[in-house]
CSV table of C-alpha atoms in Angstrom, one decimal:
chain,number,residue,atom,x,y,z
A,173,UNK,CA,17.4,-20.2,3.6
A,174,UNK,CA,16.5,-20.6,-0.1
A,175,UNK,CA,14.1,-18.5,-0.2
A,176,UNK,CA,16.3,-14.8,0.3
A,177,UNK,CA,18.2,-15.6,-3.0
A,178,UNK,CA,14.7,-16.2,-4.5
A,179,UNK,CA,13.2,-13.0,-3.2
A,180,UNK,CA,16.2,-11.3,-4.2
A,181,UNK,CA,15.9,-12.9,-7.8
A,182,UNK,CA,12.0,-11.5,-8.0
A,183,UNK,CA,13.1,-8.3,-7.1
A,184,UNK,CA,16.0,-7.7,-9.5
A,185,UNK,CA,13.7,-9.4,-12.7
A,186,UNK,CA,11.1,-6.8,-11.8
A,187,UNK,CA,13.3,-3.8,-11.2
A,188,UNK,CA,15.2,-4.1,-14.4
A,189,UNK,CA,12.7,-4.2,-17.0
A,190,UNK,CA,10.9,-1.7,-15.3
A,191,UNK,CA,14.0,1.2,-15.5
A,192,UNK,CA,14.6,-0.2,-19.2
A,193,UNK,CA,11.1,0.8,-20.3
A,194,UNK,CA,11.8,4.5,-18.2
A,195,UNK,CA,14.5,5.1,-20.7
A,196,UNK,CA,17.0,3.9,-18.1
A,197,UNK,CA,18.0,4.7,-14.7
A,198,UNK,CA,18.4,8.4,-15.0
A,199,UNK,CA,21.2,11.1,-13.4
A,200,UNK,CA,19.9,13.6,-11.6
A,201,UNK,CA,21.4,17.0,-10.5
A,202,UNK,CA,22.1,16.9,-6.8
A,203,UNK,CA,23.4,20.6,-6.6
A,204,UNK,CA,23.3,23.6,-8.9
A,205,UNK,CA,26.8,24.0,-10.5
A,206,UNK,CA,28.3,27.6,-9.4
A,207,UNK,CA,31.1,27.1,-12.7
A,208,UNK,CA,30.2,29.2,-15.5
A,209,UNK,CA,32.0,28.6,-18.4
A,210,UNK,CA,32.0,30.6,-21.8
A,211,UNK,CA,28.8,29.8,-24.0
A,212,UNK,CA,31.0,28.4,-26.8
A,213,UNK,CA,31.9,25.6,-24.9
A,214,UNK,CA,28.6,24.5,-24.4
A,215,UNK,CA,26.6,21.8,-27.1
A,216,UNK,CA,23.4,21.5,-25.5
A,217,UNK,CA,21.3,21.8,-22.2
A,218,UNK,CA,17.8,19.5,-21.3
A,219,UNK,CA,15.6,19.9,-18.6
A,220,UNK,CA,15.3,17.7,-15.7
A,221,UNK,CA,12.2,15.6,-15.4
A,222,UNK,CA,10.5,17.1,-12.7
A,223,UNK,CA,8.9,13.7,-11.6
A,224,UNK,CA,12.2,11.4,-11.6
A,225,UNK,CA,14.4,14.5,-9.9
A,226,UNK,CA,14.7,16.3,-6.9
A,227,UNK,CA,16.0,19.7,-8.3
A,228,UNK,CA,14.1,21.2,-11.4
A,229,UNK,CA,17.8,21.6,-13.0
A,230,UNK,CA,18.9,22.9,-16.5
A,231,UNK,CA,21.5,20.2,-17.4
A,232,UNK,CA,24.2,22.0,-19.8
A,233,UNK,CA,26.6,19.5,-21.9
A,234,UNK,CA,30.0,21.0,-23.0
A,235,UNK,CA,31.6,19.8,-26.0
A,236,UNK,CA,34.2,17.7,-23.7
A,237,UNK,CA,30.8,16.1,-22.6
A,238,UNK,CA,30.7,17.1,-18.9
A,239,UNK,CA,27.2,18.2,-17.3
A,240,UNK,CA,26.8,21.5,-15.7
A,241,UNK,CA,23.4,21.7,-14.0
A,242,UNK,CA,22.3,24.8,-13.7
A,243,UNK,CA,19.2,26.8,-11.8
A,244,UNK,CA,16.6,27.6,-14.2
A,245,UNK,CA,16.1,30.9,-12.3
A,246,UNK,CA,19.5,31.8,-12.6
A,247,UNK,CA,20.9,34.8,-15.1
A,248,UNK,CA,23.4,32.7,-16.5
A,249,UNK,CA,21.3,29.3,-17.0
A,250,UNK,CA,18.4,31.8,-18.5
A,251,UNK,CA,21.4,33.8,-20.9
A,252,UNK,CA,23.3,30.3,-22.1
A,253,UNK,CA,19.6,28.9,-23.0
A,254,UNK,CA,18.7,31.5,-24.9
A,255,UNK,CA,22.4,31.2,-26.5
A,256,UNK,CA,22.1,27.5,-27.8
A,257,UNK,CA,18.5,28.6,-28.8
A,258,UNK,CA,19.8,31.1,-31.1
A,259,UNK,CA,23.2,30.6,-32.1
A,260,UNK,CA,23.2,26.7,-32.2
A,261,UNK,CA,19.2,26.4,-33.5
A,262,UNK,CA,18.4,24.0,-29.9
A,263,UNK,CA,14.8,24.8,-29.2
A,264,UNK,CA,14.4,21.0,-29.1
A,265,UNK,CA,13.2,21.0,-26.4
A,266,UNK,CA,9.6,22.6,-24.8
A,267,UNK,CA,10.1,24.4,-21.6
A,268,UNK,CA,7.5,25.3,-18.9
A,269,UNK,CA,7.8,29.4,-18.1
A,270,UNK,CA,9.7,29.8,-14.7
């Protein structure tokens, strides 16, 4: 009977260090947002990791901090982008051509 809270044990001290050195345990997108909300509200945007994520999603930060994800083949997603890029100097970020 010992040996389930053992096994357990391993499992959790390999697990954890593991996601630590992944930067984490990462949020991913499970929808694209519909809500389109006026570029001036928005701080930043970061693509998904395509390897961690299901969706390929632009993630879109407000300045209240709440995460819009968006389709990178969407006209909006494509317009705010190119909005932070410009406006807000973002181009942080290198972004595969869709």
């Amino acid at each position: 009977m010992t040996s389930i809270p053992l096994i357990l044990l391993v499992l959790v001290a390999v697990m954890v260090p593991t996601a630590s050195a992944q930067g984490g345990i990462s949020t991913c997108c499970m929808k694209f947002t519909s809500t389109k909300v006026h570029r001036e509200l928005l701080k930043s945007y970061y693509q998904e990791d395509k390897s961690s994520c299901r969706l390929q999603a632009i993630v879109f930060t407000t300045i209240m901090d709440k995460r819009i994800c968006g389709s990178p083949f969407n006209l909006w997603t494509k317009t705010s982008m190119a909005f932070l890029d410009v406006n807000l100097g973002h181009a942080l970020h290198p972004f595969n051509t869709f």
